Short mmCIF file of C-alpha atoms and ligand atoms in Angstrom, two decimals:
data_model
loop_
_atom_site.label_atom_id
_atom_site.label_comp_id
_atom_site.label_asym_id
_atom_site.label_seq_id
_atom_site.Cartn_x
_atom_site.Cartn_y
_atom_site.Cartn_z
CA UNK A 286 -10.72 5.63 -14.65
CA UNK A 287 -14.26 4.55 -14.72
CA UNK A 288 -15.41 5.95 -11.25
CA UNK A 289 -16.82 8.68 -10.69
CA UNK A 290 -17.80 10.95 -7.54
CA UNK A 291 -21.85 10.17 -6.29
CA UNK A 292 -23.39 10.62 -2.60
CA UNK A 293 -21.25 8.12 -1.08
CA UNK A 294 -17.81 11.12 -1.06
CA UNK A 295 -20.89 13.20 -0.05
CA UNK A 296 -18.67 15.23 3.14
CA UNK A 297 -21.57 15.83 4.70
CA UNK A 298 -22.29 12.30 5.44
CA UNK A 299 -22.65 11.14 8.97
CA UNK A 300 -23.00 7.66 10.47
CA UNK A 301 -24.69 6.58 13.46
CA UNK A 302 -21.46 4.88 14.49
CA UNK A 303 -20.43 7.77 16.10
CA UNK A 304 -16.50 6.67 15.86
CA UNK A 305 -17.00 6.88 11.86
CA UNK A 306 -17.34 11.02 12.42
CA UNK A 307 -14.34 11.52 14.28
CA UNK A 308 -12.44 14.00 12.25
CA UNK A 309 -8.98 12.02 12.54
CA UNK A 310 -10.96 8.42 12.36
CA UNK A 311 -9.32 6.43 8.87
CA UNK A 312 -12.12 4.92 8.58
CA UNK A 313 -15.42 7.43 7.83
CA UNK A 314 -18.03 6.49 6.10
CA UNK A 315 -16.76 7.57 3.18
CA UNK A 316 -13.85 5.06 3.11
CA UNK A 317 -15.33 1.32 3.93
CA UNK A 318 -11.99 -0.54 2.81
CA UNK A 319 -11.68 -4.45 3.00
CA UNK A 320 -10.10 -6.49 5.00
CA UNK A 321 -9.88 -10.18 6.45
CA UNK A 322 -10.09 -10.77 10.34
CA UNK A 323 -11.57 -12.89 13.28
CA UNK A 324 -11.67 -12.46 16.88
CA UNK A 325 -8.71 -12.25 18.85
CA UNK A 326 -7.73 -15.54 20.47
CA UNK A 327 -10.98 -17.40 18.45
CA UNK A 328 -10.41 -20.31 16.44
CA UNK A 329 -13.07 -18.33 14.19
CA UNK A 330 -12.44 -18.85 10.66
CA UNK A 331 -11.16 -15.35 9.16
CA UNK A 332 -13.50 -13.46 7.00
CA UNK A 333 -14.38 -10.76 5.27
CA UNK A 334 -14.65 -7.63 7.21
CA UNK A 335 -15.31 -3.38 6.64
CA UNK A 336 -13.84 -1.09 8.54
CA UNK A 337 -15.77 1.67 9.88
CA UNK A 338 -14.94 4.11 12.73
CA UNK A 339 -13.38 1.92 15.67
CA UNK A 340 -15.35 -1.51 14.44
CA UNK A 341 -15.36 -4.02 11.74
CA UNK A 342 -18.28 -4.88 10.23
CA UNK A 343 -19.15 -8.79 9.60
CA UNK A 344 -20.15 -8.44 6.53
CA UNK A 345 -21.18 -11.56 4.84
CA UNK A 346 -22.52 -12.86 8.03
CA UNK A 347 -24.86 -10.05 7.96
CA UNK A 348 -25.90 -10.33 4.65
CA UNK A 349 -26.35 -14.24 5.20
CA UNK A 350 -29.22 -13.01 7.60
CA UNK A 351 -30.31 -10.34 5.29
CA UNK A 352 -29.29 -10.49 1.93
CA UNK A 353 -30.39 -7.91 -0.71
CA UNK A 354 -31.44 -9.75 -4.29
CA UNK A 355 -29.66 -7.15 -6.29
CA UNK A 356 -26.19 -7.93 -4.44
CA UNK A 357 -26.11 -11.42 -4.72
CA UNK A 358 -22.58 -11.96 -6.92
CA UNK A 359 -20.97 -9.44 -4.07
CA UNK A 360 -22.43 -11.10 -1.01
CA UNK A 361 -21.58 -14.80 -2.03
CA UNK A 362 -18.07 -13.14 -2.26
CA UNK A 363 -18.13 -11.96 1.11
CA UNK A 364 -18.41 -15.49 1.96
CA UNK A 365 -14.93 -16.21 1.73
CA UNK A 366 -11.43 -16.15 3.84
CA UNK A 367 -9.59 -13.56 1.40
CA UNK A 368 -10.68 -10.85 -0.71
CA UNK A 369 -9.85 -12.63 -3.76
CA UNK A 370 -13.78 -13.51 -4.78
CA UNK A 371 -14.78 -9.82 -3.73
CA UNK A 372 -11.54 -9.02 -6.41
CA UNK A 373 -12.86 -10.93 -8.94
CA UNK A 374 -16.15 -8.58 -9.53
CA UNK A 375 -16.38 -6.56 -11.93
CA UNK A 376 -16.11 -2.36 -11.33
CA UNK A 377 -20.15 -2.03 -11.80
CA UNK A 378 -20.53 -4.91 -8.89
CA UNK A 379 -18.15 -3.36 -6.38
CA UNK A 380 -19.29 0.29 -7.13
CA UNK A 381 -22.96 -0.88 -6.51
CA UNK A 382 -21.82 -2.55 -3.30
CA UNK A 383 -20.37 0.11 -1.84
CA UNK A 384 -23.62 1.86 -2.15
CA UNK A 385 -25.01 -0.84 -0.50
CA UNK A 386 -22.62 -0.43 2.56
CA UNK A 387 -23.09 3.47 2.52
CA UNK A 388 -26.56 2.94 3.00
CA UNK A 389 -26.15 0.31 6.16
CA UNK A 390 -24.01 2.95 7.92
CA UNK A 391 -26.22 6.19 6.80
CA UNK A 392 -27.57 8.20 9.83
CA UNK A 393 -30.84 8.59 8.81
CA UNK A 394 -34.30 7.98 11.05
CA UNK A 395 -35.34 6.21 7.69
CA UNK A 396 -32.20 3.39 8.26
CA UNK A 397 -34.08 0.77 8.80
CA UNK A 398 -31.34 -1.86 8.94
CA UNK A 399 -29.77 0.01 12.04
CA UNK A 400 -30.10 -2.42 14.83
CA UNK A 401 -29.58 -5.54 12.78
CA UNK A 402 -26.07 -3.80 10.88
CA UNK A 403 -25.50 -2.95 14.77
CA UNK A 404 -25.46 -6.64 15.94
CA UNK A 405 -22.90 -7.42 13.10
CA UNK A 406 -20.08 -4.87 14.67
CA UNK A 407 -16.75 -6.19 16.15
CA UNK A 408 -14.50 -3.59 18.06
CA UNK A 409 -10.94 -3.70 15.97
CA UNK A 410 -9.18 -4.14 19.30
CA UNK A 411 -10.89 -7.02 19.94
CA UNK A 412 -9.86 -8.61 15.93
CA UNK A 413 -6.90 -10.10 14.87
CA UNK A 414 -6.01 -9.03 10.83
CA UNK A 415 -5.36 -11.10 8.21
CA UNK A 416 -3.15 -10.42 4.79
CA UNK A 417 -6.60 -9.36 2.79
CA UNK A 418 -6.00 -11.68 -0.19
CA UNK A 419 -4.04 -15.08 -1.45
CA UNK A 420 -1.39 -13.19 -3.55
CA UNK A 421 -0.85 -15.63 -6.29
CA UNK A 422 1.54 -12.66 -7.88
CA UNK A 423 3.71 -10.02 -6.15
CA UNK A 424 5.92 -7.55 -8.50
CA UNK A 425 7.47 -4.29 -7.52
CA UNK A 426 7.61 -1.40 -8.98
CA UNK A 427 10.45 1.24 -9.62
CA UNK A 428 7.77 4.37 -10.04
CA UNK A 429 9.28 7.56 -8.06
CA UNK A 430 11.97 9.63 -10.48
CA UNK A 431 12.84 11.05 -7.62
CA UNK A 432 14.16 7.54 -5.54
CA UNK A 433 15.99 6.09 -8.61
CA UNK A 434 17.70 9.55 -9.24
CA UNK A 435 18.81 9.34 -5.68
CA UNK A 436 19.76 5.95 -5.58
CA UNK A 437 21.51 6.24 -9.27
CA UNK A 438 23.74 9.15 -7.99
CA UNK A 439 25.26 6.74 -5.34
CA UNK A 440 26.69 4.83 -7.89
CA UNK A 441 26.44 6.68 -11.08
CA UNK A 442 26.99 10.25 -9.63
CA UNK A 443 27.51 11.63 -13.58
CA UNK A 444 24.30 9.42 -14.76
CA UNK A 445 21.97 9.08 -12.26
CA UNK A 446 19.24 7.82 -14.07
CA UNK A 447 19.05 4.99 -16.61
CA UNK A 448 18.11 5.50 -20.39
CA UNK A 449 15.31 3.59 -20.17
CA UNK A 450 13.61 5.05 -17.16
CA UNK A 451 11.46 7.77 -18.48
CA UNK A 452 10.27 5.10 -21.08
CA UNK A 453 9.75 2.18 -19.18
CA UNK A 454 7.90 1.41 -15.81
CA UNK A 455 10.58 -0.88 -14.53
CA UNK A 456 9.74 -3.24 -12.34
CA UNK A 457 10.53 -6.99 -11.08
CA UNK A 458 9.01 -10.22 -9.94
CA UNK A 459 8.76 -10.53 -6.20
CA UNK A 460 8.09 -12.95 -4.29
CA UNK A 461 4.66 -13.56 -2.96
CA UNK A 462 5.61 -16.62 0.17
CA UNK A 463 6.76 -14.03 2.55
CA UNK A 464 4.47 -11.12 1.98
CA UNK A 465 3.19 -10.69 5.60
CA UNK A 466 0.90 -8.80 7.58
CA UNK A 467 1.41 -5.27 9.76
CA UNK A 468 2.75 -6.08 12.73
CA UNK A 469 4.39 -9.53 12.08
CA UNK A 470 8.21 -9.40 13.31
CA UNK A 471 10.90 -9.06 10.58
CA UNK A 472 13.84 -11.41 11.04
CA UNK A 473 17.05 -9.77 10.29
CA UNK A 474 18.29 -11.39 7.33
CA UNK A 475 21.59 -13.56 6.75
CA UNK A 476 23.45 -13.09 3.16
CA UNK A 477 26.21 -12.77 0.95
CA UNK A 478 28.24 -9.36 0.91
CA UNK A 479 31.18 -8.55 -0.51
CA UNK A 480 33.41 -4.79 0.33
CA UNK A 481 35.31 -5.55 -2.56
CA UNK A 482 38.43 -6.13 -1.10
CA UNK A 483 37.88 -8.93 1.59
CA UNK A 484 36.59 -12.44 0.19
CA UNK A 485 32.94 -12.66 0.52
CA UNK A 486 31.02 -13.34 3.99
CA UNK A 487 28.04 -14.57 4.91
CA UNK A 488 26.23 -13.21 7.89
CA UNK A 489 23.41 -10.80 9.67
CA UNK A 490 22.76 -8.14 7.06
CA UNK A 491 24.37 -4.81 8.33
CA UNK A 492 22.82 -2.45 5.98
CA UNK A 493 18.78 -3.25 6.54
CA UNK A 494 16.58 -0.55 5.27
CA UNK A 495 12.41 -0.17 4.68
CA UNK A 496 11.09 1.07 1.62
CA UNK A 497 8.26 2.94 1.84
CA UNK A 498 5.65 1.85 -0.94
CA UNK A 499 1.99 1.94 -1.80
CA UNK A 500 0.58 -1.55 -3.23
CA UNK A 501 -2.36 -2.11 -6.08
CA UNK A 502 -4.49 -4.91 -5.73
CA UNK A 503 -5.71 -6.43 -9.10
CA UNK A 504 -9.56 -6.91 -9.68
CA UNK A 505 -10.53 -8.86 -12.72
CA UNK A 506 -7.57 -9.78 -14.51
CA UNK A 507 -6.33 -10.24 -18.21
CA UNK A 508 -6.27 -13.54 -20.10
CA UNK A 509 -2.87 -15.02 -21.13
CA UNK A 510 -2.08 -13.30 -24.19
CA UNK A 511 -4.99 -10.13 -24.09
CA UNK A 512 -2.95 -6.42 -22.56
CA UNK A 513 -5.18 -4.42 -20.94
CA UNK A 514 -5.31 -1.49 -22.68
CA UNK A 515 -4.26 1.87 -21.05
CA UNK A 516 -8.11 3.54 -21.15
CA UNK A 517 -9.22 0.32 -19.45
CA UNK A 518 -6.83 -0.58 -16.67
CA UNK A 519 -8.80 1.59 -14.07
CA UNK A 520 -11.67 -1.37 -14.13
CA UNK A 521 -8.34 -3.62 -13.15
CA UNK A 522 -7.76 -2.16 -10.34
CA UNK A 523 -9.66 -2.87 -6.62
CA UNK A 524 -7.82 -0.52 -4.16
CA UNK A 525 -4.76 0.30 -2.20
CA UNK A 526 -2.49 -1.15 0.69
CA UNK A 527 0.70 0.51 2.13
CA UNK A 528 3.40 -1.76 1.20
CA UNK A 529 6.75 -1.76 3.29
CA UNK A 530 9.52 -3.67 0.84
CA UNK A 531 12.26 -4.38 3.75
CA UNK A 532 15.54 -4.13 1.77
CA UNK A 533 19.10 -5.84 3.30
CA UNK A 534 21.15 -2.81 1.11
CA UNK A 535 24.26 -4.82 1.25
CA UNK A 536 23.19 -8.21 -0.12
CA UNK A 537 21.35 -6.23 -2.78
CA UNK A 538 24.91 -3.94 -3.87
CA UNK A 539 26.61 -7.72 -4.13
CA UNK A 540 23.97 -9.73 -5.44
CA UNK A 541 22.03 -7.75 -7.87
CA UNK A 542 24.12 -7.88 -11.44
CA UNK A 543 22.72 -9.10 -13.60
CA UNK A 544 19.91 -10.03 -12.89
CA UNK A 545 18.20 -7.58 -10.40
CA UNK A 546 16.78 -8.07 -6.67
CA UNK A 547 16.93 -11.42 -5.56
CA UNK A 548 17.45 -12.82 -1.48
CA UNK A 549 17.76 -8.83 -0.62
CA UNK A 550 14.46 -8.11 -0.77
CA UNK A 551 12.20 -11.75 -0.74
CA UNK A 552 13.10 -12.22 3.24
CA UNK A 553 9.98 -10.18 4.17
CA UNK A 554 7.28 -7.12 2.74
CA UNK A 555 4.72 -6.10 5.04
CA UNK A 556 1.79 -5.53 4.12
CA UNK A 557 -0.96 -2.48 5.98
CA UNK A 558 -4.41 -4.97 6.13
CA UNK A 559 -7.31 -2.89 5.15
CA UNK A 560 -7.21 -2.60 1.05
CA UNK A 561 -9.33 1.50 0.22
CA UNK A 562 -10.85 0.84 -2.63
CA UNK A 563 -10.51 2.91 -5.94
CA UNK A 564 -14.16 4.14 -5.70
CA UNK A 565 -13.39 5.71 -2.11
CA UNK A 566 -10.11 7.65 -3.49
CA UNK A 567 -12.11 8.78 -6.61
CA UNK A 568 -12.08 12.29 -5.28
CA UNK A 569 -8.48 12.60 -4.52
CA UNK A 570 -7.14 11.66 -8.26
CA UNK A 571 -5.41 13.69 -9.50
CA UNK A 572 -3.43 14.81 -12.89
CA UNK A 573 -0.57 12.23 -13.90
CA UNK A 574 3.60 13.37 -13.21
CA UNK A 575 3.86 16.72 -15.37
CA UNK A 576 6.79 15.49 -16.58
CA UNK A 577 9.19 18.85 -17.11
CA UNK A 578 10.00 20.32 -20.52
CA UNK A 579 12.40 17.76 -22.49
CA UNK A 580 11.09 14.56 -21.02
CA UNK A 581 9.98 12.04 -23.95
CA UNK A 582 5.82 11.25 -23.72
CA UNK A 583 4.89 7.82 -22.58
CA UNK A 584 4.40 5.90 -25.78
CA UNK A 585 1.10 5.46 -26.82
CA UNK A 586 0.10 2.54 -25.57
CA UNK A 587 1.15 4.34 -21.88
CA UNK A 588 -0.84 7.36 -22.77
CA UNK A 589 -4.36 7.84 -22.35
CA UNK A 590 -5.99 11.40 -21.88
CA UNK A 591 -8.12 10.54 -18.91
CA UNK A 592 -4.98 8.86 -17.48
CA UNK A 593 -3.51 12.16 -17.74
CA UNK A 594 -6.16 14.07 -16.29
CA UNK A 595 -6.80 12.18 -13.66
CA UNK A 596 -4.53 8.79 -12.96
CA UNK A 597 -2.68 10.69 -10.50
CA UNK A 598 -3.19 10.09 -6.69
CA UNK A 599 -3.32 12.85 -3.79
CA UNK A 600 -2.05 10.54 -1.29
CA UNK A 601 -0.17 12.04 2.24
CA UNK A 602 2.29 8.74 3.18
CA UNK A 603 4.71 9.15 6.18
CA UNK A 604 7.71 6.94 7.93
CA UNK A 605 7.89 6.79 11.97
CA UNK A 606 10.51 4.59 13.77
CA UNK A 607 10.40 3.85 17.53
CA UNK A 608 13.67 2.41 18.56
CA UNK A 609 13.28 -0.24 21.45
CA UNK A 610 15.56 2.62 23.36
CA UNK A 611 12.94 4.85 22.71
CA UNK A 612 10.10 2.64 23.69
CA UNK A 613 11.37 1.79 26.82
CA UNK A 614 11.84 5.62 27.61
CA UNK A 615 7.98 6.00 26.56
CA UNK A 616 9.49 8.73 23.67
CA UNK A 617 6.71 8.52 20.86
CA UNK A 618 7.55 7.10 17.17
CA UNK A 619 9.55 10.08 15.65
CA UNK A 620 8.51 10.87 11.65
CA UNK A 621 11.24 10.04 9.22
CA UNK A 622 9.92 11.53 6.45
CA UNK A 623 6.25 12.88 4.63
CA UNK A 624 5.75 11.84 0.68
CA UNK A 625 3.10 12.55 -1.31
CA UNK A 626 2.57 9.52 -4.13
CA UNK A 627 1.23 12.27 -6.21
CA UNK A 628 5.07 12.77 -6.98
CA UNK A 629 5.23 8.95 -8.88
CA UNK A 630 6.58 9.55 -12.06
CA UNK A 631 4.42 6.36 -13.82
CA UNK A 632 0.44 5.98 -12.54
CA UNK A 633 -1.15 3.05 -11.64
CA UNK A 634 -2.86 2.20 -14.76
CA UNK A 635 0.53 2.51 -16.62
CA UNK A 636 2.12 0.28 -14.65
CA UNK A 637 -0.53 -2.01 -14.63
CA UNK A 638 -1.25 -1.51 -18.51
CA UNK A 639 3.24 -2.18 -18.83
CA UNK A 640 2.97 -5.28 -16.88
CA UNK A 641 0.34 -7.07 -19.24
CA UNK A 642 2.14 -5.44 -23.00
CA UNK A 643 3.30 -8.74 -23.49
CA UNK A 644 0.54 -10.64 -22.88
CA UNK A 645 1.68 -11.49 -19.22
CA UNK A 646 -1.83 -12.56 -17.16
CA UNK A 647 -2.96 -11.04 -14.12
CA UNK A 648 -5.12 -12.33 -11.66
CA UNK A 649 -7.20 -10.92 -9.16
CA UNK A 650 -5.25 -10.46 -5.62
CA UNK A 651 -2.45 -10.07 -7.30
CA UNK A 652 -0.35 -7.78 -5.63
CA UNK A 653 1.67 -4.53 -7.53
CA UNK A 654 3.87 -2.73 -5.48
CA UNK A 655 4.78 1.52 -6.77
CA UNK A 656 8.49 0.93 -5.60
CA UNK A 657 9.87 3.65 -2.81
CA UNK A 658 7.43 6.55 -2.64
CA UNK A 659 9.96 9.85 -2.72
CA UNK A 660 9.76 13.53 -3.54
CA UNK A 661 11.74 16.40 -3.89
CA UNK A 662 12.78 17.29 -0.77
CA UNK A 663 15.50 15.82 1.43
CA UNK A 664 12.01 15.14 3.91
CA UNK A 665 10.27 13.40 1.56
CA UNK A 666 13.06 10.20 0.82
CA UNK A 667 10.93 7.15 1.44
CA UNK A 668 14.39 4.85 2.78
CA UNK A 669 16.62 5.20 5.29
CA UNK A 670 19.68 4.35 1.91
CA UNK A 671 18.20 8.09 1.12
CA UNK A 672 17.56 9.66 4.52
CA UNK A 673 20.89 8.78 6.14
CA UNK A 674 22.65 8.85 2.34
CA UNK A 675 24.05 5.32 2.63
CA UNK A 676 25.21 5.83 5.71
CA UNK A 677 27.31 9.37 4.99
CA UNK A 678 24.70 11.14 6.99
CA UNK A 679 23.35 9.52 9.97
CA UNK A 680 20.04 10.31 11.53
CA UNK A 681 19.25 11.70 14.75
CA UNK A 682 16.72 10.32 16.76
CA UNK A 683 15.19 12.25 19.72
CA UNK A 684 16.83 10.94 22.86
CA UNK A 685 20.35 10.50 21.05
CA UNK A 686 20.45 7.75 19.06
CA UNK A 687 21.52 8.04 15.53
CA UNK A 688 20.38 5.85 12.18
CA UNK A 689 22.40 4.72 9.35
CA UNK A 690 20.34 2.16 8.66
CA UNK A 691 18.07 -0.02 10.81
CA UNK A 692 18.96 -1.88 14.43
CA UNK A 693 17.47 -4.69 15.87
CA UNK A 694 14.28 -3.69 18.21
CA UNK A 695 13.43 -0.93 16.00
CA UNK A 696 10.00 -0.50 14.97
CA UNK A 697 8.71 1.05 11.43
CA UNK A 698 5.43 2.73 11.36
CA UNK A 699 4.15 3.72 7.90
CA UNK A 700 0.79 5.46 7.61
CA UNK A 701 -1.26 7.11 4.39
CA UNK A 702 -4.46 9.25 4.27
CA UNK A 703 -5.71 11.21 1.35
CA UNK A 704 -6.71 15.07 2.86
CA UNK A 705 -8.38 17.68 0.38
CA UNK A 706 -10.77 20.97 0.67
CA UNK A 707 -14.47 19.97 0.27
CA UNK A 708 -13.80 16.32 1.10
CA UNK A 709 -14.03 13.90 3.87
CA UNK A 710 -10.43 12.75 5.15
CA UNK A 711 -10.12 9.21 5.23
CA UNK A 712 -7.00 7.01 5.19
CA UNK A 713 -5.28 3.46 4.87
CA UNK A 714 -4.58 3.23 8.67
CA UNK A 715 -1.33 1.67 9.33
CA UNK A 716 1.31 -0.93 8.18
CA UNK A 717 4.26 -1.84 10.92
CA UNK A 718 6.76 -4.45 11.40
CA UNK A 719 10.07 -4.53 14.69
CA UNK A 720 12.93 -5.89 13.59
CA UNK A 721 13.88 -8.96 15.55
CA UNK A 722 17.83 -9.99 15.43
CA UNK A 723 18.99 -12.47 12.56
CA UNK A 724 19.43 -16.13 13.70
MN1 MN B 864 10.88 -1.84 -3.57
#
């Protein structure tokens, strides 16, 4: 990874938008993720924006009024209606930008550009979000041991996990049409399912889960033909969304042999809208997976020493559902589970580093998804096919409802924040879709 910690992780850092110092605000001034919005109810054109505190700054409008010669590449990128152009940059550009925006937002008598910076602020209630990039490319990832172990013993209780998964990030080709963002309703799918017995139906999936992921976006890309190598992928990589992969578990069990997820999964994946960038989680890496005694290493063009040191990420992620039951008797979201995406068995830059071995191009804003984010622990299962054990052991909620899977009105929260001694707190705020029922 090529960044490194400087005075914009200072903790000590205040801004003189006082929201930005609340201690359980996402969105400090050591964060200042990306993201594409407008005013609510405007027929504004959406743009870039930076979250800070409770606002979002307007940031290549500002710099239209008051550019800085030294940022020119970023702040024609700003100029845009996704975050693609901002992607494009290389890892120099956005790590001097973001010292640019840490200086806008610095409490300091000597901030000149206060008032101006100021005039350029938007209240996020008063904004309507935008996915934060034209996703050209959307794969998806297969990263946690711990979720394909689960999800293996279902159906291989004897050999729950594949020969090839401690060698090979797997992963598949998504589909980019219907990513969406947090908040848009989820239509309940119609498919194919088969019990095995009965001939075939076709009808409102009955086994609907979420999948809780986290999602890279790419930053300058690879040409057709040219793998990034391992040591470089970091520079490939502009931040992080939470990523919810809505999964209909029983068109997936019929339709998936041979050839792997298809209409199971390509219905709908939401995605949270503000993207942290690499340079703000640069003091919450962390070492890669130990993987325990008897696991093969990654083969050497997956292993890279700083990789290992430090391509692991300290990252809290949790799962809330409301159920419309519960909403209408005012009982708050109830938490489904707590990962940590520390637990991944593959980092980013491997996966990232797999995906272009055979010369496959990226492209910046293209979206790669981890795959479920699970741990050890029964709390930590990052799908309700987990949680509730497909179905063997439903879930309670708190006013009596149980879970196998998920019902029509229900609402999924996901939400991520990276929390460590000596360091500011900031997180990814929050990605959430309600099911509506299938047509
Ligand atoms: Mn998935």
């Amino acid at each position: 990874m090529s960044s490194k910690l400087d005075y914009t992780h200072d903790p000590k850092a205040r801004s003189w938008v006082e929201s930005a110092n609340s201690p359980d605000t996402d969105f400090p001034i050591q964060n200042l993720p990306y993201g594409i919005f407008r005013r609510r109810g405007s027929n504004e054109s959406p743009r870039v924006g930076v979250a800070i505190g409770d606002s979002i700054f307007d940031v290549g409008k500002y710099f239209r009024s008051y550019p800085i010669k030294a940022q020119a590449e970023a702040e024609s990128a700003c100029n845009a209606d996704s975050l693609n152009p901002l992607m494009a940059l290389s890892a120099q550009h956005r790590g001097d930008f973001r010292k640019s925006l840490h200086a806008l937002f610095f409490d300091s008598s000597k901030n000149e550009a206060m008032d101006a910076v100021a005039r350029h602020l938007i209240p996020q209630s008063d904004a309507e979000l935008f996915l934060p990039a034209r996703i050209g490319n959307y794969t998806d990832f297969y990263a946690s041991i711990f979720h394909a172990t689960n999800v293996g013993s279902m159906f291989r209780p004897d050999n729950p996990l594949l020969p090839n998964y401690k060698y090979v990030p797997i992963g598949y080709h998504g589909r980019a049409s219907s990513l969406v963002v947090s908040g848009t309703p989820i239509r309940r799918p119609n498919g194919q399912t088969s019990d095995g017995n009965a001939p075939p139906q076709f009808g409102p999936s009955k086994r609907l889960d979420y999948e809780l992921e986290l999602g890279m976006f790419v930053s300058p890309g690879n040409k057709l033909g040219e793998p990034i190598p391992i040591g470089d992928a970091g520079n490939h990589i502009f931040g992080v969304c939470l990523v919810n992969d809505w999964s209909a578990r029983d068109i997936q069990a019929w339709e998936y042999q041979p050839l792997g997820p298809f209409l199971a999964k390509n219905f709908a994946t939401s995605l949270s809208p503000w993207v942290v960038t690499m340079e703000a989680l640069t003091p919450f890496r962390t070492t890669a997976f130990p993987r325990p005694e008897g696991d093969p290493a990654p083969l050497p063009y997956l292993l890279d020493s700083a990789d290992q040191k430090t391509g692991g990420l300290d990252l809290h992620l949790e799962v809330l559902l409301q159920s419309s039951k519960m909403r209408d008797e005012n009982i708050a979201p109830v938490r489904l589970s707590e990962s940590n995406f520390s637990d991944m068995y593959w980092t980013l830059a491997q996966m990232l580093t797999h995906h272009t071995s055979n010369g496959c191009n990226l492209l910046p804003g293209d979206l790669l998804a981890s795959g479920t984010v699970s741990g050890k622990e029964k709390s930590s299962r990052g799908c309700l096919l987990e949680l509730a054990w497909r179905g063997q052991e439903p879930l309670q909620l708190p006013n009596g409802e149980t879970r196998k899977f998920l019902e029509d009105g229900d609402e999924v929260i996901f939400r991520g924040y990276c929390e460590k001694p000596g360091f500011r707190r900031i997180g990814l705020g929050e990605c959430r879709g309600t099911i509506l029922p299938a047509l």
